[in-house]
mmCIF file of C-alpha atoms and ligand atoms in Angstrom:
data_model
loop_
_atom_site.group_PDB
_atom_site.id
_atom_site.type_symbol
_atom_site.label_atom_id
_atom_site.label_comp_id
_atom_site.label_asym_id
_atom_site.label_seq_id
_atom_site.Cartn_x
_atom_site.Cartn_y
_atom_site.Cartn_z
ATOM 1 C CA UNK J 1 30.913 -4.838 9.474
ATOM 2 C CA UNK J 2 27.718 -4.639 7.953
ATOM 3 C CA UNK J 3 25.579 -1.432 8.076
ATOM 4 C CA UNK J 4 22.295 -1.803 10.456
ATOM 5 C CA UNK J 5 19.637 0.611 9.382
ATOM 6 C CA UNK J 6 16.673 1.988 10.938
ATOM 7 C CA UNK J 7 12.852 3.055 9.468
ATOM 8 C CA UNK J 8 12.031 6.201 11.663
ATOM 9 C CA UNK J 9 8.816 7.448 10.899
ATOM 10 C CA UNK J 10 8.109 10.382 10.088
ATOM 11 C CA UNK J 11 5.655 13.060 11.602
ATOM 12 C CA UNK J 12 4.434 13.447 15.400
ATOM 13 C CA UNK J 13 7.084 10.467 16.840
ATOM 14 C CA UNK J 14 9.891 11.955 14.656
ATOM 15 C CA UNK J 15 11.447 14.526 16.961
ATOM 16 C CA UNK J 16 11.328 12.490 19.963
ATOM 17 C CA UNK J 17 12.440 9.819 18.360
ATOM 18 C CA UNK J 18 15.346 11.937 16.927
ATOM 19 C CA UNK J 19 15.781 13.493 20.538
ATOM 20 C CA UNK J 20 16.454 9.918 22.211
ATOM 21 C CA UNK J 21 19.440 9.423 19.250
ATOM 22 C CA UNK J 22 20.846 12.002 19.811
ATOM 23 C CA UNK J 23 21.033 10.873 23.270
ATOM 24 C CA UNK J 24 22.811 7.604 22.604
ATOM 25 C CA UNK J 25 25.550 9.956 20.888
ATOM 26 C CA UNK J 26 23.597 9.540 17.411
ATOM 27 C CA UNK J 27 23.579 13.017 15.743
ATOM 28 C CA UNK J 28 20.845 13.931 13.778
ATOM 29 C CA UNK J 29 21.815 17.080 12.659
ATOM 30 C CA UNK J 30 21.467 16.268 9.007
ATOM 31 C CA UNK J 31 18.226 14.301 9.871
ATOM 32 C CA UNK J 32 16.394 17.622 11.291
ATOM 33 C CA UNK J 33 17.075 19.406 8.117
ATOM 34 C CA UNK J 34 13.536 20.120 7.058
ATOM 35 C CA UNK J 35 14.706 21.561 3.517
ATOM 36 C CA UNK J 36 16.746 18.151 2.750
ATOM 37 C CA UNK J 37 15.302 15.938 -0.006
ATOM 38 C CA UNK J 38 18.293 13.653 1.026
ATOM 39 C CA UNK J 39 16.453 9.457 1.671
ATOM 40 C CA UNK J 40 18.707 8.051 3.877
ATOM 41 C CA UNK J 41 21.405 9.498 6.647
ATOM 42 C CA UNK J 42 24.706 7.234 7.432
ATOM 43 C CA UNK J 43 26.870 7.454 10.506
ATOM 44 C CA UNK J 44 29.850 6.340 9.939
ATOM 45 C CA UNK J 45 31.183 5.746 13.444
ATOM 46 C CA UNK J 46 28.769 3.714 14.340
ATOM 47 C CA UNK J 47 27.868 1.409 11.443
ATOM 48 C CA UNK J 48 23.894 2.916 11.436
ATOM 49 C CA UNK J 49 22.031 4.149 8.767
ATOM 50 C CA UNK J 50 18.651 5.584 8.844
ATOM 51 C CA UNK J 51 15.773 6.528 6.691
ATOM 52 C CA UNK J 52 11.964 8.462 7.567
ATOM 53 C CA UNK J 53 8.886 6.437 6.181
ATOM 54 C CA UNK J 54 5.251 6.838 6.366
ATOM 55 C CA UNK J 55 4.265 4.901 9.598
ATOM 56 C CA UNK J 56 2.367 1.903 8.268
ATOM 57 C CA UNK J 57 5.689 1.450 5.695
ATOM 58 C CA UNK J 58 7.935 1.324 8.937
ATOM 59 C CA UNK J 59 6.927 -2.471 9.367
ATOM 60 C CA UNK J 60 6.816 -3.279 5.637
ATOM 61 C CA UNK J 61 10.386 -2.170 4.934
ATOM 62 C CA UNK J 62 11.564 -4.564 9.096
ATOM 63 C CA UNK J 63 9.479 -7.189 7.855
ATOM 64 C CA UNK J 64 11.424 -7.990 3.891
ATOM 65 C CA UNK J 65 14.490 -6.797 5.962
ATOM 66 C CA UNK J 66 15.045 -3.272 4.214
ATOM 67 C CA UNK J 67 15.378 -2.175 7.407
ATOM 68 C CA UNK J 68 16.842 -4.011 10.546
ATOM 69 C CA UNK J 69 14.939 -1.899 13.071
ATOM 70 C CA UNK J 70 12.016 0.199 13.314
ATOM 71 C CA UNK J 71 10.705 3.027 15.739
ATOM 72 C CA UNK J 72 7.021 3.181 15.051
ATOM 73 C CA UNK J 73 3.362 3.426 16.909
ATOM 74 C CA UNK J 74 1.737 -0.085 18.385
ATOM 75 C CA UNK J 75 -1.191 1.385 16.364
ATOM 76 C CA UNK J 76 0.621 0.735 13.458
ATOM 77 C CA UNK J 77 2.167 -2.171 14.332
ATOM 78 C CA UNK J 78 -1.468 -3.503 15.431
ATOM 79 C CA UNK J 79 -2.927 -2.287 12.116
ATOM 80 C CA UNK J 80 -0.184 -3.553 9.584
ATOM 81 C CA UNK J 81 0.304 -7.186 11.439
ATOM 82 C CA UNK J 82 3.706 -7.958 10.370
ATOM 83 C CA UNK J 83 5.732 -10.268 11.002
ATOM 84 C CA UNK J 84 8.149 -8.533 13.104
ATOM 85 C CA UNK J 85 9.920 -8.468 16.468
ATOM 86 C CA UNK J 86 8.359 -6.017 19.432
ATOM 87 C CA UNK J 87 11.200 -5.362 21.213
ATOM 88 C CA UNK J 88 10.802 -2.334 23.310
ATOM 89 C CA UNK J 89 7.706 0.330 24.297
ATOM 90 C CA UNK J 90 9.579 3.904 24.326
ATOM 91 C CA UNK J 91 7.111 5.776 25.914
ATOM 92 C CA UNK J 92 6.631 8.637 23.646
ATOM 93 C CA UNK J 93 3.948 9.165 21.863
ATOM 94 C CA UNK J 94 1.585 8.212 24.156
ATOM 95 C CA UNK J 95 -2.047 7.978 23.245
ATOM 96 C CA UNK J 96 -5.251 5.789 22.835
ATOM 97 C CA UNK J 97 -7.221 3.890 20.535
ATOM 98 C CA UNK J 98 -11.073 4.400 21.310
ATOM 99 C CA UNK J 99 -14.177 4.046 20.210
ATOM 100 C CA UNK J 100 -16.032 7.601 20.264
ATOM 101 C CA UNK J 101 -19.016 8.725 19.033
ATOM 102 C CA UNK J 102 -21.461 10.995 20.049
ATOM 103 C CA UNK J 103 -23.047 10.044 23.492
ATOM 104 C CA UNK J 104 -26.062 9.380 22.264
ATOM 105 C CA UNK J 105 -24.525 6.443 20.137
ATOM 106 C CA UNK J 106 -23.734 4.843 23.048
ATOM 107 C CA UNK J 107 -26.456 2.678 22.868
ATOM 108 C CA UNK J 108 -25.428 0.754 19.397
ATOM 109 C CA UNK J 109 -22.655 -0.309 21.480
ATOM 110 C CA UNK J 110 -24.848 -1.983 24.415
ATOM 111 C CA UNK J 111 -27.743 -4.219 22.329
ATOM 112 C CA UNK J 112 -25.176 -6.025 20.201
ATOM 113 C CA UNK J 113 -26.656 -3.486 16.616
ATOM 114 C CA UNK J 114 -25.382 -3.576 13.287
ATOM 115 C CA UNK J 115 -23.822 -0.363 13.266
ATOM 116 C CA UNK J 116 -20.838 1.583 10.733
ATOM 117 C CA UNK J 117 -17.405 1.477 11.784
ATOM 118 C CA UNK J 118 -15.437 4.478 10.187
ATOM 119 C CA UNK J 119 -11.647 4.128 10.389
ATOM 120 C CA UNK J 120 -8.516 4.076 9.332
ATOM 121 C CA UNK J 121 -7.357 1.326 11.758
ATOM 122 C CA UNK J 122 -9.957 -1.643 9.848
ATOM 123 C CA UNK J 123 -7.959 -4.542 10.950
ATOM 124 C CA UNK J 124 -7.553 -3.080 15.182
ATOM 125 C CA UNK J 125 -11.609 -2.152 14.574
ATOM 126 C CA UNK J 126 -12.455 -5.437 13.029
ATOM 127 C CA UNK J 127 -10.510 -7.599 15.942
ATOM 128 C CA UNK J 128 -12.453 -5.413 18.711
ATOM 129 C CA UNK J 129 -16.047 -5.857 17.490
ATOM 130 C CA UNK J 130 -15.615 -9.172 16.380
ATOM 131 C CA UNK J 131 -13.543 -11.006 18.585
ATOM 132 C CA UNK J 132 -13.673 -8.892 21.719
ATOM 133 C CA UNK J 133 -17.503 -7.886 21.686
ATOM 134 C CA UNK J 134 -18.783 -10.235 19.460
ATOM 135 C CA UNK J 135 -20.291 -7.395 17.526
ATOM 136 C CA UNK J 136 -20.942 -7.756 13.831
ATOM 137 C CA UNK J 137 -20.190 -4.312 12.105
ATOM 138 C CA UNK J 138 -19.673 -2.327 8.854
ATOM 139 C CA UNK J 139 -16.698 -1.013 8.680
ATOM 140 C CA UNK J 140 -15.607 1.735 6.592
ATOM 141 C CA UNK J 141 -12.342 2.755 5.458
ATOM 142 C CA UNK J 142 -11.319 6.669 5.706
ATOM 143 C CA UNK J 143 -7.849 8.252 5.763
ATOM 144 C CA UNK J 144 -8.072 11.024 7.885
ATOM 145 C CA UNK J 145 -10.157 13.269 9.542
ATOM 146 C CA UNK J 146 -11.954 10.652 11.184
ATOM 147 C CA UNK J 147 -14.642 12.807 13.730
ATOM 148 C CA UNK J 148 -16.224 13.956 10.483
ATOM 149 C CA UNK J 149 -18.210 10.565 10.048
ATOM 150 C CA UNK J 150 -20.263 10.254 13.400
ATOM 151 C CA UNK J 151 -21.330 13.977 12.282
ATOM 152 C CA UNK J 152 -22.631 13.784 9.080
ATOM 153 C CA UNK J 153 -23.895 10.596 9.464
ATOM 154 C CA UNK J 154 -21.656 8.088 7.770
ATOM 155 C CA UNK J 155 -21.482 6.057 10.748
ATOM 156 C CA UNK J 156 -22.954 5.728 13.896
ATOM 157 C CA UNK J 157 -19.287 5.813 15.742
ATOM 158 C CA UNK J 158 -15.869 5.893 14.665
ATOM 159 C CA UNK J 159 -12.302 3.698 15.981
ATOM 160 C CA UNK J 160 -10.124 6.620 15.998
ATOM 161 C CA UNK J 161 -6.676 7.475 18.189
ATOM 162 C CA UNK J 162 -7.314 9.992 21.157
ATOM 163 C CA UNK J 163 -4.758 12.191 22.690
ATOM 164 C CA UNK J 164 -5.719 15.305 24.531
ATOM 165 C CA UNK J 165 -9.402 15.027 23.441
ATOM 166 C CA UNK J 166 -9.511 18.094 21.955
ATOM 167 C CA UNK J 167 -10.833 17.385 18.368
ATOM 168 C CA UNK J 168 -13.287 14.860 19.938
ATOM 169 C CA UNK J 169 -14.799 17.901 22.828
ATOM 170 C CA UNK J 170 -14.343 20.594 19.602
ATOM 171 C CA UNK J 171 -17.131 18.095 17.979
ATOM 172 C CA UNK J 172 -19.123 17.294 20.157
ATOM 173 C CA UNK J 173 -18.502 13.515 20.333
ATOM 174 C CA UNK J 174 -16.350 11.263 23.561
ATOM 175 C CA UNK J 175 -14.962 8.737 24.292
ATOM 176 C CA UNK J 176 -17.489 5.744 24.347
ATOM 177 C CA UNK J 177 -14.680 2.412 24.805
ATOM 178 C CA UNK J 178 -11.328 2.579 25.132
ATOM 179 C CA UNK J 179 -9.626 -0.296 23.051
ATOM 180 C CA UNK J 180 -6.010 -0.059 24.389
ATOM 181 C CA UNK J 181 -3.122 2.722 24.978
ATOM 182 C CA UNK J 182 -0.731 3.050 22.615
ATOM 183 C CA UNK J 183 3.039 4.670 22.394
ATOM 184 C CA UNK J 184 5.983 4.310 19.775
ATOM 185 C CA UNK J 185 7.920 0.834 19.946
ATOM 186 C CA UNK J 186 10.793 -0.621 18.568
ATOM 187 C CA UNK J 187 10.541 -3.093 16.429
ATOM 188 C CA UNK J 188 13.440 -5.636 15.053
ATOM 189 C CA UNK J 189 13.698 -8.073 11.768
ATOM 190 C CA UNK J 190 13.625 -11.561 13.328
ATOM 191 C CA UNK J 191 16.723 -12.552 10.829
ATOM 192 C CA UNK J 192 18.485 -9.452 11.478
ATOM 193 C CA UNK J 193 17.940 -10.293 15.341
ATOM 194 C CA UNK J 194 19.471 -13.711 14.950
ATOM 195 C CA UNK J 195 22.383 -12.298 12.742
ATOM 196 C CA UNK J 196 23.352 -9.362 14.480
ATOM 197 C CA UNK J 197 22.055 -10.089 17.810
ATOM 198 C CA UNK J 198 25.247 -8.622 19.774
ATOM 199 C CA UNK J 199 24.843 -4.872 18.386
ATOM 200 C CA UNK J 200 20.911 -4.952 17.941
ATOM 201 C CA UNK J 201 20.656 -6.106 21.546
ATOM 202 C CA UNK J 202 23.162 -3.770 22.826
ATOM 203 C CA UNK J 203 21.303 -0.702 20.705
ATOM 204 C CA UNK J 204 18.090 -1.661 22.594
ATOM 205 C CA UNK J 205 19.945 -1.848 25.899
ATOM 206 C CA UNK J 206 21.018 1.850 25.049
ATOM 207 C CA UNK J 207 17.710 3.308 24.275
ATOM 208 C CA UNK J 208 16.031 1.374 27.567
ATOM 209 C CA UNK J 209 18.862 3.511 29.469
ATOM 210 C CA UNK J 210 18.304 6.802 27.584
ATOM 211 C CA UNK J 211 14.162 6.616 27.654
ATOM 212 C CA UNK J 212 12.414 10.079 28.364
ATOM 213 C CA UNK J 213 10.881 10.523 31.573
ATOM 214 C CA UNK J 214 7.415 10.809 30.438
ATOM 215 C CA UNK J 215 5.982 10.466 33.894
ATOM 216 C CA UNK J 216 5.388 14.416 34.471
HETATM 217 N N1 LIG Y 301 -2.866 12.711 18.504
HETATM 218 C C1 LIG Y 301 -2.335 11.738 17.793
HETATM 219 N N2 LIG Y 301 -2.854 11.425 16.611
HETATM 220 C C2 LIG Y 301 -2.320 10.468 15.833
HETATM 221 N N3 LIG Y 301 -1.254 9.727 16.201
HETATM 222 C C3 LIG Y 301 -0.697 9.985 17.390
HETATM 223 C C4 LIG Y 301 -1.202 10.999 18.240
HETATM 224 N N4 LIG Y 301 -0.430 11.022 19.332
HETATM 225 C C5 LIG Y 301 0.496 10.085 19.183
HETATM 226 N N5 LIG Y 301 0.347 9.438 18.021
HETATM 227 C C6 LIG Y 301 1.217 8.361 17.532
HETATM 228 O O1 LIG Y 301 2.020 8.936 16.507
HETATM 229 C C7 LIG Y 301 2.077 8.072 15.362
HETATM 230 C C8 LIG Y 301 2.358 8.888 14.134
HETATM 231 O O2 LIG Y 301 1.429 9.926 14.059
HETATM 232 P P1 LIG Y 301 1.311 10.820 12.752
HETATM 233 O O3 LIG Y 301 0.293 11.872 13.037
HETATM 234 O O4 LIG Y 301 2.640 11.244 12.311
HETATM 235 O O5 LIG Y 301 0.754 9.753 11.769
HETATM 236 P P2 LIG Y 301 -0.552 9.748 10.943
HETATM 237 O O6 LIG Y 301 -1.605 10.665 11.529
HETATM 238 O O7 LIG Y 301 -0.915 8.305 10.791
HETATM 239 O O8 LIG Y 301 0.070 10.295 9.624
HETATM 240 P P3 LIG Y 301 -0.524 11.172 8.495
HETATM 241 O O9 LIG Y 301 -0.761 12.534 9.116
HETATM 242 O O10 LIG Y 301 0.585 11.147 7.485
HETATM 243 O O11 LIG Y 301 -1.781 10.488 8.043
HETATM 244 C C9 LIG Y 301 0.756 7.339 15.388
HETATM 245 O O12 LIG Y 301 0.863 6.114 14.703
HETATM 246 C C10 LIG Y 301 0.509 7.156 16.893
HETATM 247 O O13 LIG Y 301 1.166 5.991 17.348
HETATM 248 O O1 LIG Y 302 -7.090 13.805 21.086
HETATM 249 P P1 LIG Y 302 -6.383 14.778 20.197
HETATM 250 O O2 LIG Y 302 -5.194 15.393 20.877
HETATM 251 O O3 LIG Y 302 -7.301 15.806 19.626
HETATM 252 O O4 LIG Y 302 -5.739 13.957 18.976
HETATM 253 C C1 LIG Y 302 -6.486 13.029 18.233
HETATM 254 C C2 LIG Y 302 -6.613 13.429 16.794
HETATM 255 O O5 LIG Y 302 -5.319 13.483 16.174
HETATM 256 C C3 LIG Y 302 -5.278 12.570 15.084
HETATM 257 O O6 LIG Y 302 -5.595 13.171 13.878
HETATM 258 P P2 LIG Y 302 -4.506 13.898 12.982
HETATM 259 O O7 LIG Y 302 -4.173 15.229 13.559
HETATM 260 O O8 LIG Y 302 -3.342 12.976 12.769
HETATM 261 O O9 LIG Y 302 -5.268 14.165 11.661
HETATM 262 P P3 LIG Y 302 -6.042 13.135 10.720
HETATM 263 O O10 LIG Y 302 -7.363 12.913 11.393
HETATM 264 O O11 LIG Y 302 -6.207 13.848 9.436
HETATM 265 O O12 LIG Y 302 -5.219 11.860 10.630
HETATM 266 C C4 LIG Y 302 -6.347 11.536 15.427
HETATM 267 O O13 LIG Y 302 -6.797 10.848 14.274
HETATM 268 C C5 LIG Y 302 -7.424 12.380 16.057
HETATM 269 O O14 LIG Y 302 -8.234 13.001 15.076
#
């Protein structure tokens, strides 16, 4: 029987992620090690094999097949556009894609202006404005701390993930639209799904059962 290995990703979803193995009977003992330089973790008794990526590699390595399943955020799903199977919504990592600013941007977004988009979701920024609002936009690419832009001018309002709030209310910006929750998601190679659709469907079965309880 053929190994079926998973892309975890790495960072915020990891330790739930690792938590809801664990309870399917998957340890991840060796996994948790934050000193390892070890790639890829096997388990034996149950034919699985797993590896941490970056988040937007998670769907690159499901889509070519490196990897028969993925845990991973709908952001990044949404943003990399792969084609891959969305199987299951997990719960965890719950958050939201917005569009914040400061609130005296919020007019750009009412008279239909040519206005900078800073981001690092360009493809989930560029369906919004253009084929939900009709709005024709600049957007611009960043890689992190997003909030900065609206503040020192680089754009007028910023497509950014929102979770608590916190970093927007620490800078003075809010929410201005809310584009769409989000939360982690499994996701399956559509060959693998055909080929080992007994044990990939029975895996997913397992982690439906075993979901956190993410209503408190
Ligand atoms: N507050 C949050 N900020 C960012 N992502 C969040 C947040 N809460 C939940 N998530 C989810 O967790 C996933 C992974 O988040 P993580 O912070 O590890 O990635 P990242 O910020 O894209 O990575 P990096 O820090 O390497 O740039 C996101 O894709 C998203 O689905
Ligand atoms: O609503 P909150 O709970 O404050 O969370 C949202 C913030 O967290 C994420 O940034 P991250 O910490 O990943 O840093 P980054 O901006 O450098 O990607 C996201 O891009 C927001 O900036």
């Amino acid at each position: 029987m053929r190994y079926l290995t998973f892309a975890l990703t790495k960072g915020r979803l990891a330790v739930q992620t690792m938590e809801l193995l664990e309870r399917l009977g998957i340890s991840c003992e060796e996994m948790k090690d934050k000193h390892t330089r070890k790639l890829i973790f096997t388990n034996e008794q149950y034919g699985l094999r797993f590896f941490l990526a970056k988040g937007p590699d998670v769907p690159t390595y499901v889509e070519y097949g490196a990897a028969d399943i993925g845990i991973v955020g709908k952001d990044t799903i949404m943003e990399e556009n792969r084609n891959i199977y969305e199987v299951l919504d997990l719960g965890f990592g719950r958050c939201r894609m917005c569009v914040c600013g400061p609130e005296a941007n919020r007019h750009y977004l009412q008279h239909n202006q040519l206005i900078r988009v800073a981001t690092k979701y360009p493809r989930i920024a560029r369906d919004y404005f253009y084929e939900k609002k009709n709005q024709t936009v600049e957007l611009i690419k960043l890689n992190g701390s997003i909030e900065l832009a609206p503040i020192v001018g680089l754009s007028e309002v910023i497509v950014d993930i929102v979770e608590t709030g916190s970093t927007l209310r620490e800078n003075g910006l809010t929410v201005l639209e809310e584009i769409c929750p989000l939360s982690a998601r499994v996701v399956v190679n559509p060959v693998s799904m055909k080929m080992d659709n007994a044990r990939i469907t029975q895996l997913i079965q397992a982690m439906r059962a075993n979901l956190p309880d993410v209503r408190s």
